[in-house]
Coordinates of C-alpha atoms and ligand atoms in Angstrom, one line a residue:
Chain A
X1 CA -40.8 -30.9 0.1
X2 CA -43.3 -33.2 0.5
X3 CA -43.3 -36.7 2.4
X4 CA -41.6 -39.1 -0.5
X5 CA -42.3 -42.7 0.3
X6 CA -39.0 -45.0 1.2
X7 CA -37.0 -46.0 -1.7
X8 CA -34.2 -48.4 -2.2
X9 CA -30.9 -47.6 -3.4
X10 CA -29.6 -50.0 -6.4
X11 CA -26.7 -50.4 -8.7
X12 CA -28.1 -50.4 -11.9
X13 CA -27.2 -49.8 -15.5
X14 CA -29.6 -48.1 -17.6
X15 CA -31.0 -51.1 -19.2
X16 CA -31.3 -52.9 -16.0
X17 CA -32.9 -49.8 -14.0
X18 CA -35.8 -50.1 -17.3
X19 CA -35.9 -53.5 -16.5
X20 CA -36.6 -52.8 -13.0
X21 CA -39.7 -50.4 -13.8
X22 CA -40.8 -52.4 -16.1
X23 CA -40.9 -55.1 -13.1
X24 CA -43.0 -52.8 -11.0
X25 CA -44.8 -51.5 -13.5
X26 CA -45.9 -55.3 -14.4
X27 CA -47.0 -55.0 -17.7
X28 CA -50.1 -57.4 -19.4
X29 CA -47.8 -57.8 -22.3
X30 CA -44.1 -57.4 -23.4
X31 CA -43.2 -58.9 -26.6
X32 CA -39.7 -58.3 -28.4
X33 CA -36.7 -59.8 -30.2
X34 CA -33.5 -59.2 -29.6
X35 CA -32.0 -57.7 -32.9
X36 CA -28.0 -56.8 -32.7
X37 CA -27.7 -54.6 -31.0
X38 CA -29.9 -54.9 -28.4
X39 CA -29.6 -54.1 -24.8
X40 CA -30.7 -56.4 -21.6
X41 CA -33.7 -54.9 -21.0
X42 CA -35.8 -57.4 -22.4
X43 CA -33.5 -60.0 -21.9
X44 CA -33.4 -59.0 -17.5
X45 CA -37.4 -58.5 -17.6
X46 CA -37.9 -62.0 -19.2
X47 CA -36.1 -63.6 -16.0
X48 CA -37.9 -61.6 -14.5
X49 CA -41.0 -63.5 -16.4
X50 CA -39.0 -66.8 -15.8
X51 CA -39.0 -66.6 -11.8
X52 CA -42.6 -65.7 -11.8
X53 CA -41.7 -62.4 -10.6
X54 CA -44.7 -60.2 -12.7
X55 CA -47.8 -61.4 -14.7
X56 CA -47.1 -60.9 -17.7
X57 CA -47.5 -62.2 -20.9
X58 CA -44.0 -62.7 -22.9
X59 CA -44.0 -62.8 -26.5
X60 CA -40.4 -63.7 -27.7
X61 CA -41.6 -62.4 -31.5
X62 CA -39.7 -63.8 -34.6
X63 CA -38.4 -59.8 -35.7
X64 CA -38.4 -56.1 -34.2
X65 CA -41.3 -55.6 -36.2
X66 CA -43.4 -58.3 -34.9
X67 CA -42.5 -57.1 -31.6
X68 CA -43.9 -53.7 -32.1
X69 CA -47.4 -55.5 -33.7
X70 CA -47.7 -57.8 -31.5
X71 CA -47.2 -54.8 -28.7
X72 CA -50.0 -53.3 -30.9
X73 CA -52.0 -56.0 -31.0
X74 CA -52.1 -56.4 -27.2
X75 CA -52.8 -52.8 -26.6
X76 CA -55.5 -52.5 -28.8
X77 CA -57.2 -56.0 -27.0
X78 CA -57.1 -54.2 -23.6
X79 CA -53.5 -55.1 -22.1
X80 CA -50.9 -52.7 -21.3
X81 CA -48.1 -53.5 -23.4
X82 CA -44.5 -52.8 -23.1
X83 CA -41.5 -53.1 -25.7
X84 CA -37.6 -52.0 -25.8
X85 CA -35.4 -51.6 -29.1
X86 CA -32.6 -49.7 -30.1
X87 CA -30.7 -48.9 -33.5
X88 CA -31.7 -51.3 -36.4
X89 CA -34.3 -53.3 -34.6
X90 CA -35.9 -49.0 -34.4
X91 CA -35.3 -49.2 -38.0
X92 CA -37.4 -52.1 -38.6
X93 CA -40.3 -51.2 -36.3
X94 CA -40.8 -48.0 -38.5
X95 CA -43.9 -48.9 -40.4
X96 CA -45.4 -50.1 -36.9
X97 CA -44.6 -47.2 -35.2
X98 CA -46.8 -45.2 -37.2
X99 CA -49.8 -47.3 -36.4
X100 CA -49.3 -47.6 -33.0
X101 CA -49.4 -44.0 -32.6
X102 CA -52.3 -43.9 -35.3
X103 CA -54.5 -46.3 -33.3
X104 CA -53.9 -44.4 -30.3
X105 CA -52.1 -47.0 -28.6
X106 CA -50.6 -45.9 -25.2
X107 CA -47.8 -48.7 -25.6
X108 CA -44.3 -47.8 -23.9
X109 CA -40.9 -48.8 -25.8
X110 CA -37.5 -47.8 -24.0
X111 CA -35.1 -46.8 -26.5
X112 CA -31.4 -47.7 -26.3
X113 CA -30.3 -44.8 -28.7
X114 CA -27.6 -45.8 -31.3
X115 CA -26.0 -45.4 -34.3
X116 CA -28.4 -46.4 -37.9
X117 CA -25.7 -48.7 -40.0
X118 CA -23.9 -48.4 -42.6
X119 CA -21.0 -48.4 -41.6
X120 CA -22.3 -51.0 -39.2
X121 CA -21.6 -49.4 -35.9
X122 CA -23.6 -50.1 -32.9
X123 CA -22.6 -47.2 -30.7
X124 CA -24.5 -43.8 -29.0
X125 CA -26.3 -41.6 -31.0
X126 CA -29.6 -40.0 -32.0
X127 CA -30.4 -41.1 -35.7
X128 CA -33.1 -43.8 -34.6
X129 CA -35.0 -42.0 -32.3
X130 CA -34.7 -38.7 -34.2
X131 CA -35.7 -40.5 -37.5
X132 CA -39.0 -41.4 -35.9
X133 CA -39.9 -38.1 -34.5
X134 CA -42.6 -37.8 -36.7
X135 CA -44.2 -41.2 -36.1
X136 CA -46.4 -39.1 -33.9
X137 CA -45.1 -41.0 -30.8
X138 CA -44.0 -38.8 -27.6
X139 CA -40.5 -38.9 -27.1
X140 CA -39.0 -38.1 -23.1
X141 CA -34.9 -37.9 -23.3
X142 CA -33.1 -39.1 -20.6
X143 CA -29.7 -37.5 -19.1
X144 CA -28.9 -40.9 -16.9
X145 CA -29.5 -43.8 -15.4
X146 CA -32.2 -42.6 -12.7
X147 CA -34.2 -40.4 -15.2
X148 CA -34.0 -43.6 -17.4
X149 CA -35.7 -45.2 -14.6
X150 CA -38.1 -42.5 -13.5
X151 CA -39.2 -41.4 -17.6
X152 CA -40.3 -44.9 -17.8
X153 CA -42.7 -45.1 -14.6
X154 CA -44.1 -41.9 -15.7
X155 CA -44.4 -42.6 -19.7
X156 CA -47.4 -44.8 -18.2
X157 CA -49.3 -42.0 -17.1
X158 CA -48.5 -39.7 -19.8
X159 CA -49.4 -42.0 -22.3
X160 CA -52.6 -43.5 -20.7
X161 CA -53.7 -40.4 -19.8
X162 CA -57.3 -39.6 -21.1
X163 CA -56.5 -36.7 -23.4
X164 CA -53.4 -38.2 -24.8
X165 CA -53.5 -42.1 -25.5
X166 CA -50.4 -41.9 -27.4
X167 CA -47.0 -44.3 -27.4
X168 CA -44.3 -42.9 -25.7
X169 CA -40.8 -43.6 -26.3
X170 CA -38.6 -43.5 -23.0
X171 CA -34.7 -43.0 -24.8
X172 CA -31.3 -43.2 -22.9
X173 CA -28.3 -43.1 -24.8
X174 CA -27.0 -46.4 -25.8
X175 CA -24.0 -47.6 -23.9
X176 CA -23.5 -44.3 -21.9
X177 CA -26.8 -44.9 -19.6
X178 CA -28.0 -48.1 -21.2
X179 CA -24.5 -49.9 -20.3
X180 CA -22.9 -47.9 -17.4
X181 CA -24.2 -48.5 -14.0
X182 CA -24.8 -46.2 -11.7
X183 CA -26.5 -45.5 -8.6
X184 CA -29.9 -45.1 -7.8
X185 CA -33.2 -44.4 -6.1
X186 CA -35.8 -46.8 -6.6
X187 CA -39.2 -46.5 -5.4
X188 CA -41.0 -48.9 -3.2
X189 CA -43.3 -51.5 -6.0
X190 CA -45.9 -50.5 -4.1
X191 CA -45.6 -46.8 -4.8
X192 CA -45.1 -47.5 -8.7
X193 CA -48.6 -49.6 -8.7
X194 CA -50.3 -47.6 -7.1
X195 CA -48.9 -44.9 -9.2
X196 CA -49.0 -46.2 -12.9
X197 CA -52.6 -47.7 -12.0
X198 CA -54.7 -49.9 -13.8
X199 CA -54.8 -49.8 -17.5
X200 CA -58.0 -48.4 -19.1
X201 CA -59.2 -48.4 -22.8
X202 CA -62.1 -47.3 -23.8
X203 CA -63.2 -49.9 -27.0
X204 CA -60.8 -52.9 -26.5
X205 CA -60.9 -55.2 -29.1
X206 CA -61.4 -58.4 -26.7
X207 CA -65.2 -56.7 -25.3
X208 CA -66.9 -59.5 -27.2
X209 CA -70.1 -57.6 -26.1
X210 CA -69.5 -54.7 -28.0
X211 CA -67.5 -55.6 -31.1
X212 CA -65.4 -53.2 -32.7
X213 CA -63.0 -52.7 -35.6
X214 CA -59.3 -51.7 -35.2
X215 CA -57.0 -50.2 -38.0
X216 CA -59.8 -49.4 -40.8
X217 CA -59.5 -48.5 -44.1
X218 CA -60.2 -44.0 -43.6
X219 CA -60.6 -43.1 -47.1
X220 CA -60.2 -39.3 -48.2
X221 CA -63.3 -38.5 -46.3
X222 CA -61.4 -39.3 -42.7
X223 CA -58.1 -40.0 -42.5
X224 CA -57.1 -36.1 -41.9
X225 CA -59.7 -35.9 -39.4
X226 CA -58.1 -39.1 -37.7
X227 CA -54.6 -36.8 -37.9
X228 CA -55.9 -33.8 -36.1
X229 CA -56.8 -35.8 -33.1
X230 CA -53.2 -36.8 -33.1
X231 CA -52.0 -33.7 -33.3
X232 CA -54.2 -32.5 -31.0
X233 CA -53.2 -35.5 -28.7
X234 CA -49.6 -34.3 -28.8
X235 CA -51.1 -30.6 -27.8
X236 CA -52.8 -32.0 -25.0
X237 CA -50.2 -33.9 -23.6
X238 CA -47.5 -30.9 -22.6
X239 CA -49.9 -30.2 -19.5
X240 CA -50.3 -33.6 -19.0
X241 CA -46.7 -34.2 -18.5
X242 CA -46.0 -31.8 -16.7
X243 CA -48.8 -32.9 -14.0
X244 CA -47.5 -36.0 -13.9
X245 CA -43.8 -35.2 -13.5
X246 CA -45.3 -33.3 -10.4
X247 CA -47.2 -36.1 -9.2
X248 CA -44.3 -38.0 -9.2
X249 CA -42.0 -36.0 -7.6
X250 CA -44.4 -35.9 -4.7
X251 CA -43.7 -39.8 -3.9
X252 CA -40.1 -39.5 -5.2
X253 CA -38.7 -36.3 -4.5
X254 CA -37.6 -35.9 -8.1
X255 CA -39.6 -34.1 -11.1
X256 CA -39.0 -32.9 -14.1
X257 CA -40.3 -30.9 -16.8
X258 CA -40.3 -30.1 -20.3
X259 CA -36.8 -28.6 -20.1
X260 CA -34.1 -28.1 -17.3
X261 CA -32.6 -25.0 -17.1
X262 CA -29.2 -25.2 -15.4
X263 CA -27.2 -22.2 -14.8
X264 CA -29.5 -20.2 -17.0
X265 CA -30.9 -17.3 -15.0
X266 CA -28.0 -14.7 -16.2
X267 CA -26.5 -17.1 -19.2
X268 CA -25.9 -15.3 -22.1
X269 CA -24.3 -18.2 -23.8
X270 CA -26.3 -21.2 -23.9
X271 CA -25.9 -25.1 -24.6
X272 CA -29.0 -26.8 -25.9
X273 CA -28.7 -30.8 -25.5
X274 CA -30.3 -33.5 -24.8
X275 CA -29.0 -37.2 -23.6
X276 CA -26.5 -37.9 -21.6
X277 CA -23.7 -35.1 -22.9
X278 CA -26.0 -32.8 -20.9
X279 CA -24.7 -34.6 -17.4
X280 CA -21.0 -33.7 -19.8
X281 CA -21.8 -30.0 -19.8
X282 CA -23.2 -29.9 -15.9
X283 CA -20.2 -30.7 -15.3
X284 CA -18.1 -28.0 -17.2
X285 CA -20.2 -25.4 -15.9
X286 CA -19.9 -26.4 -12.4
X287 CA -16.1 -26.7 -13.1
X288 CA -16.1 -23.3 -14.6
X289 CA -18.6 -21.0 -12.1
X290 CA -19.4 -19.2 -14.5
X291 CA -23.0 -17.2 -14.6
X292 CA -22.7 -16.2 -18.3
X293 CA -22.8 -19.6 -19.0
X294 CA -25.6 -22.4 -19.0
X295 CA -27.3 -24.8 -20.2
X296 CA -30.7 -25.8 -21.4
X297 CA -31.7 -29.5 -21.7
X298 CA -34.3 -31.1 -23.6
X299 CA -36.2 -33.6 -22.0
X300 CA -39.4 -33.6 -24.1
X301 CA -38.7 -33.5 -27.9
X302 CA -42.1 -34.8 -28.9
X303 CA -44.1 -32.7 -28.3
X304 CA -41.7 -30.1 -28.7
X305 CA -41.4 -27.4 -25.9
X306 CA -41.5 -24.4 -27.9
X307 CA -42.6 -21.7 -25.3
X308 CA -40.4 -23.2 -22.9
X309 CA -37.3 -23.1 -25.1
X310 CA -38.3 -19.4 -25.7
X311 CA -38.5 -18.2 -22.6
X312 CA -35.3 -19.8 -21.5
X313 CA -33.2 -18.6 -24.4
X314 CA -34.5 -15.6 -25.4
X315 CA -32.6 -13.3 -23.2
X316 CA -28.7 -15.1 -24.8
X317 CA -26.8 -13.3 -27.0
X318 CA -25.5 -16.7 -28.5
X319 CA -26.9 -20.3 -28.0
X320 CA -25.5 -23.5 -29.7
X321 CA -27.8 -26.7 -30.6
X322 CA -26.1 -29.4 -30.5
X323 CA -27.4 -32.9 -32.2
X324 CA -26.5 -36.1 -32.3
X325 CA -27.9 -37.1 -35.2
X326 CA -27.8 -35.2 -38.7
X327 CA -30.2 -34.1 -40.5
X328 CA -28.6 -34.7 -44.4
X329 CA -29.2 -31.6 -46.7
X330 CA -30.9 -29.6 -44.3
X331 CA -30.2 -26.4 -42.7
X332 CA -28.8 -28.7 -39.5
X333 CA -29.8 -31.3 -37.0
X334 CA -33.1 -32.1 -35.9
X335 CA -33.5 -30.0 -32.9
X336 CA -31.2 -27.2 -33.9
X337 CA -34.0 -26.7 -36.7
X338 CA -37.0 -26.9 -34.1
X339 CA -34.8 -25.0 -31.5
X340 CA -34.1 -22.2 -34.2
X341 CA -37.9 -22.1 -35.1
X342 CA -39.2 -21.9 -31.6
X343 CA -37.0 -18.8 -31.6
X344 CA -38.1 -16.7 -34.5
X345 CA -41.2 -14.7 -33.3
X346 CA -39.0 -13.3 -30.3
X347 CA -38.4 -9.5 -31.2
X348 CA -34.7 -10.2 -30.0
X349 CA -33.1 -13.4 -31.1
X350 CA -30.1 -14.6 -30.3
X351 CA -27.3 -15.6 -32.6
X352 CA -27.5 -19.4 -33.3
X353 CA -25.5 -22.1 -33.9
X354 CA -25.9 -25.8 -34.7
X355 CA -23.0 -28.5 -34.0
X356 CA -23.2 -31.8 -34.9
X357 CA -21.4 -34.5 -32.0
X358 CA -21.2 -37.9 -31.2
X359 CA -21.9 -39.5 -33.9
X360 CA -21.6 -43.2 -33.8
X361 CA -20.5 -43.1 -30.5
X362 CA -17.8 -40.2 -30.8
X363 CA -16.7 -39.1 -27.6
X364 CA -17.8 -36.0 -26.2
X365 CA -16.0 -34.3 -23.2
X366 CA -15.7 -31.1 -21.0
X367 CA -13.6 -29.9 -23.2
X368 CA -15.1 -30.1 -26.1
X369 CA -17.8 -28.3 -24.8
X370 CA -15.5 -25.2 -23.4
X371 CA -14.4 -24.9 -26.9
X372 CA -18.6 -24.6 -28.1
X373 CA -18.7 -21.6 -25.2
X374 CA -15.4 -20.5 -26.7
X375 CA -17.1 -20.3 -29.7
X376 CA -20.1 -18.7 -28.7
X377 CA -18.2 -15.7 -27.0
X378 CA -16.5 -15.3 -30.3
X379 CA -20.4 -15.5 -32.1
X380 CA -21.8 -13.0 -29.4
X381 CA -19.0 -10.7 -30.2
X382 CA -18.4 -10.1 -33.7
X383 CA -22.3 -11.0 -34.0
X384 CA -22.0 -13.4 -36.3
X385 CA -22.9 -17.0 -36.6
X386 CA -21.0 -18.3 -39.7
X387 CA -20.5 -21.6 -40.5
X388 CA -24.3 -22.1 -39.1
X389 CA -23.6 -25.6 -39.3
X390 CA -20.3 -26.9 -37.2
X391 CA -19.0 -30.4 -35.9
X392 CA -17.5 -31.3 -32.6
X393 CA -14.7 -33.7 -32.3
X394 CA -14.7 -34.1 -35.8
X395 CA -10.9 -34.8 -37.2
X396 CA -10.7 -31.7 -39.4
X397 CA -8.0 -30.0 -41.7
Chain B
X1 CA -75.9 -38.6 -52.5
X2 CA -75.0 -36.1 -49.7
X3 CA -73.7 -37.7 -46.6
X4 CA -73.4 -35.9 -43.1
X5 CA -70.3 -36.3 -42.1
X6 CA -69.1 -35.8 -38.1
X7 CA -66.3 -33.3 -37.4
X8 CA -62.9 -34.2 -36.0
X9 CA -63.8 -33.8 -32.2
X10 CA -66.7 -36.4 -32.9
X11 CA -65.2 -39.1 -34.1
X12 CA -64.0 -42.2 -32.3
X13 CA -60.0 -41.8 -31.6
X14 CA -58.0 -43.2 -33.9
X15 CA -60.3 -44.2 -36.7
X16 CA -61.5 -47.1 -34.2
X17 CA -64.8 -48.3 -35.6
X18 CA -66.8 -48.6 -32.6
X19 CA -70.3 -50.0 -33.7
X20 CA -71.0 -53.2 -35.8
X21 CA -72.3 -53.8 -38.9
X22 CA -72.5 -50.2 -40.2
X23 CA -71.1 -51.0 -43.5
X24 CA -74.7 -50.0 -44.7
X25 CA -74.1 -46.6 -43.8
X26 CA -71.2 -46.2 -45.9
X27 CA -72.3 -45.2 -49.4
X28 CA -70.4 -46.6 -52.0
X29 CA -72.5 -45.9 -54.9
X30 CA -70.7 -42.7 -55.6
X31 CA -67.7 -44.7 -56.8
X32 CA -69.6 -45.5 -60.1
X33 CA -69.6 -44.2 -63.3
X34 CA -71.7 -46.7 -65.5
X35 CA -75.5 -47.9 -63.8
X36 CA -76.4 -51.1 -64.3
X37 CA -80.1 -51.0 -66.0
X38 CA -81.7 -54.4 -65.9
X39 CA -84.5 -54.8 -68.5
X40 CA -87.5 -56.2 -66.5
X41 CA -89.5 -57.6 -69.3
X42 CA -86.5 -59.7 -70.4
X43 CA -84.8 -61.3 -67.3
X44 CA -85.8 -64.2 -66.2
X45 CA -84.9 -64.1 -62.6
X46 CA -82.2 -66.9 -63.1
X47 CA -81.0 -64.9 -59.9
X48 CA -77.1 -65.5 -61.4
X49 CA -76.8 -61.4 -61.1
X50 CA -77.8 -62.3 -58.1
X51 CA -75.2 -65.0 -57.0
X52 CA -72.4 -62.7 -58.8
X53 CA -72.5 -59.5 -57.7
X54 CA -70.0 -58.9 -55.1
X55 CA -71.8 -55.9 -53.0
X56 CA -75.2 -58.0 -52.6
X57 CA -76.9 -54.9 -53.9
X58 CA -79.3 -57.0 -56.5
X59 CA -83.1 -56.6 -54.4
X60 CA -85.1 -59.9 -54.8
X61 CA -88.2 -60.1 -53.4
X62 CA -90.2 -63.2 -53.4
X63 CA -88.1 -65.0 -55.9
X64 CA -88.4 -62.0 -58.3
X65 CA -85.8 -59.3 -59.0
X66 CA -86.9 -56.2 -58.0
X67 CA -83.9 -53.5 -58.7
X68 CA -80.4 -52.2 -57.8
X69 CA -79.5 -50.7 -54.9
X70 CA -78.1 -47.8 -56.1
X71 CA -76.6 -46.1 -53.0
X72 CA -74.4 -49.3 -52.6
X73 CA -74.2 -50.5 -56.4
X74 CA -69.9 -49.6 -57.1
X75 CA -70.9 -50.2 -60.8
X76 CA -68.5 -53.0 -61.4
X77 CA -70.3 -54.2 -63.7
X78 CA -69.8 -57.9 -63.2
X79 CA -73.7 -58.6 -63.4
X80 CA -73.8 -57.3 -66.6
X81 CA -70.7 -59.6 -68.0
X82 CA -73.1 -62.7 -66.3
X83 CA -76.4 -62.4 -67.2
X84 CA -76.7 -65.1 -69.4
X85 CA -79.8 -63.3 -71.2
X86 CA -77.8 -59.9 -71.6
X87 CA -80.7 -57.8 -70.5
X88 CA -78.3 -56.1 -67.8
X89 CA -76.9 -52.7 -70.0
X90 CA -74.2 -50.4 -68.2
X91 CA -75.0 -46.9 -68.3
X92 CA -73.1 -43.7 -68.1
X93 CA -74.5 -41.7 -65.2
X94 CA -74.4 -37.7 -65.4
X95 CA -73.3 -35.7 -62.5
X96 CA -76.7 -34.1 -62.4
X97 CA -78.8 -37.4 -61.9
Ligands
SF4_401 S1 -72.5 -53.4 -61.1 FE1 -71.4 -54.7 -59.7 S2 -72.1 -53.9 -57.7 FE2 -73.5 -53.1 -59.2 S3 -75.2 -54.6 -59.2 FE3 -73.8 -55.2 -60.8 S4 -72.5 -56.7 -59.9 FE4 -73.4 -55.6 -58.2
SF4_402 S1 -78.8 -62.6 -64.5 FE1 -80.0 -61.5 -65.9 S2 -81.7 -62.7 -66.3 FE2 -80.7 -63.6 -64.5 S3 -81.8 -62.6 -62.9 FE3 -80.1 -61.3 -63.3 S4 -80.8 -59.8 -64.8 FE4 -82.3 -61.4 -64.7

């Protein structure tokens, strides 16, 4: 391995460990508001603003959805611009979110992920984040505290990066990384600065020598034009993160990719998650030693590692999806239907399953994944994947 | 009114508008259906078309109106409703004028 530069170890929830990168990162702007329910990040980083510990401008905004324009707004003038949100304060950003990505903003938000009310809930799961995984924003998954911590250093480059300038959303899972504390590795500020740069763009809105116009009207004639560069953008930026995760693991020692296999080189029954419950299912496997099992986690959702998922899972007999978030009336969860997809033009599929978990902060253990490989053996056997569609901890007749 | 238009790759990211006053290049003429026709030998350059019309598209040149400019002109018709002499007439334009 190459030489890593000295790092600190901290006790930090997941919030606080955002809070922290955000520190080093030192943003020109963070605006936000803190909608129930929120999380500390934005309320640690603006003592951090209090004790003159960064430079940067805080906008305490009058709702979640001024937060995310005024975000925009500062991004477009030339700053680099940082927000957090989680649950219904997501919910409110929506229309926002779609600009920002439109205008090519490179604007990082850390996302606490929660339950969407009603009921009114306030616990883990995926329905805010998943909602907006067409708001053409780039979406990086984190299992735990430390990748919490190291997605949000790196969402910098990946977003700023030339041949992306896109937002990125950096999501833990609410309460189970954003709330429990854990320890970790933090780089040295130096390191992050010199890492995360200085922020570019090439038109900002402040250059009063060369004026220009943000967020025009683009009639018939342009706006699908305007969309292919985004979709292109999205295209581009798989290389882009992957150079960057290796780039960073050169001063950290830690890198990741699109995906993590684990256990996967002779699995034939496979686990796709993403979030925390992939630390759960880590665990079972290296409780239960077994090589027909493993596990394939999603780290980048958008854009959507559909080679990569191939190539991992192609060689199962039977893989389960499992997503916390449902998709109502469709086939199944969000990523069980991209996962599914991503596995149709292989000559050999496997069987496949979807399972719907967690929701609203259900709990998910060890052992309710054994049953999911349980059920998988009995899928691989009799070849058959009915119901498509299961849940997991659900109380059932 | 044919207008060359640039290709995805060419454009500016993100629909940012990145040079000024360039309205002028954006023809807007083709959103009419009805022409305004202002008879010459009636008007008496009271310039209230002038004042009125909302695209600045009535020509004047030395305190004479001279004509419409038609690549600009959205054919609102709100010069015609003003003239106070009612020598401005809307008229339906063919596809093949
Ligand atoms: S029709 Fe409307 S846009 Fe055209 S010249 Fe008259 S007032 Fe101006
Ligand atoms: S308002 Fe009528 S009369 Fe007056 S300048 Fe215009 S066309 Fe001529």
């Amino acid at each position: 391995m190459t030489q890593t530069v000295t790092q600190k170890i901290m006790a930090l929830n997941g919030a606080e460990a955002i809070a922290e990168a955000m520190r080093q990162i030192n943003p020109d702007v963070v605006a936000s508001y803190p909608i129930t329910p929120q999380t500390i990040i934005v309320e640690r980083f603006s003592e951090f603003v209090a004790d003159g510990l960064v430079d940067t401008e805080f906008v305490a905004a009058e709702s979640e959805h001024s937060a995310l324009s005024a975000s925009i707004g500062a991004a477009a003038a030339g700053g680099r611009s940082m927000t957090a949100t989680s649950s219904q304060g997501f919910a409110l950003m929506w229309e926002m979110l779609y600009i920002a990505a439109g205008m090519r903003l490179p604007i990082v938000m850390a996302v606490a992920n929660r339950a969407l009310s009603g009921p009114i809930n306030i616990h883990c799961d995926h329905s805010d984040s998943m909602g907006g995984r067409d708001s053409g924003w780039i979406q990086l998954y984190s299992e735990n505290v430390q990748e919490a911590y190291d997605n949000t250093i790196q969402a910098i480059k990946i977003g700023e990066h030339q041949n992306v300038r896109l937002p990125v959303m950096v999501c833990m899972d609410g309460f189970t990384t954003s709330h429990a504390v854990e320890r970790i590795d933090v780089l040295d500020d130096n390191a992050v600065k010199k890492f995360v740069g200085e922020y570019h763009i090439d038109h900002p809105l402040l250059d009063v020598d060369q004026a220009v116009t943000y967020g025009p009207l683009a009639l018939p004639e342009y706006y699908f034009e305007i969309k292919m560069q985004q979709i292109e953008a999205m295209t581009n930026a798989k290389p882009v993160i992957e150079q960057v995760s290796k780039a960073y693991g050169s001063i950290s020692g830690r890198s990741y990719g699109l995906v993590e296999p684990y256990n996967m080189e002779k699995a034939e029954l496979a686990i796709v998650i993403l979030g925390s419950t992939a630390g759960t299912a880590k665990s079972l496997l290296d409780d239960l030693n077994d090589p027909r099992l493993g596990l394939l986690k999603i780290r980048t959702f958008r854009p959507f590692p559909t080679e990569e998922i191939a190539a991992n899972l192609r060689k199962c007999k039977a893989v389960a999806v499992l997503d916390r978030a449902a998709s109502f009336g469709s086939i199944g969860g969000p990523v069980f239907s991209e996962v599914r997809a991503a596995l149709y033009d292989e000559p050999k599929r496997p069987q496949i399953v979807n399972y719907i978990y967690g929701l609203g902060g259900r709990d998910t253990t060890t052992d309710m994944l054994k049953t999911v490989y349980d059920d998988l053996d009995t899928v691989a056997k009799t070849g058959k994947p009915d119901p498509v569609q299961r849940f997991l901890g659900l109380r059932d007749d | 009114m044919t207008v060359e238009r640039k290709k995805w790759r060419d454009l500016p990211i993100g629909g940012v508008i990145i040079t000024g006053g360039n309205a002028q290049v954006y023809l807007t003429g083709n959103w009419r259906t009805k022409k305004p026709v202002i008879d010459m030998k009636r008007c008496t350059n009271c310039m209230i078309c002038w004042v009125y019309c909302p695209e600045g598209v009535i020509l004047v040149k030395d305190g004479k109106i001279t004509g419409i400019d038609l690549e600009h002109c959205k054919g609102c018709g709100i010069c015609a409703v003003e003239c106070p002499t009612k020598v401005i007439e809307m008229v339906k334009e063919s596809k093949d004028e």
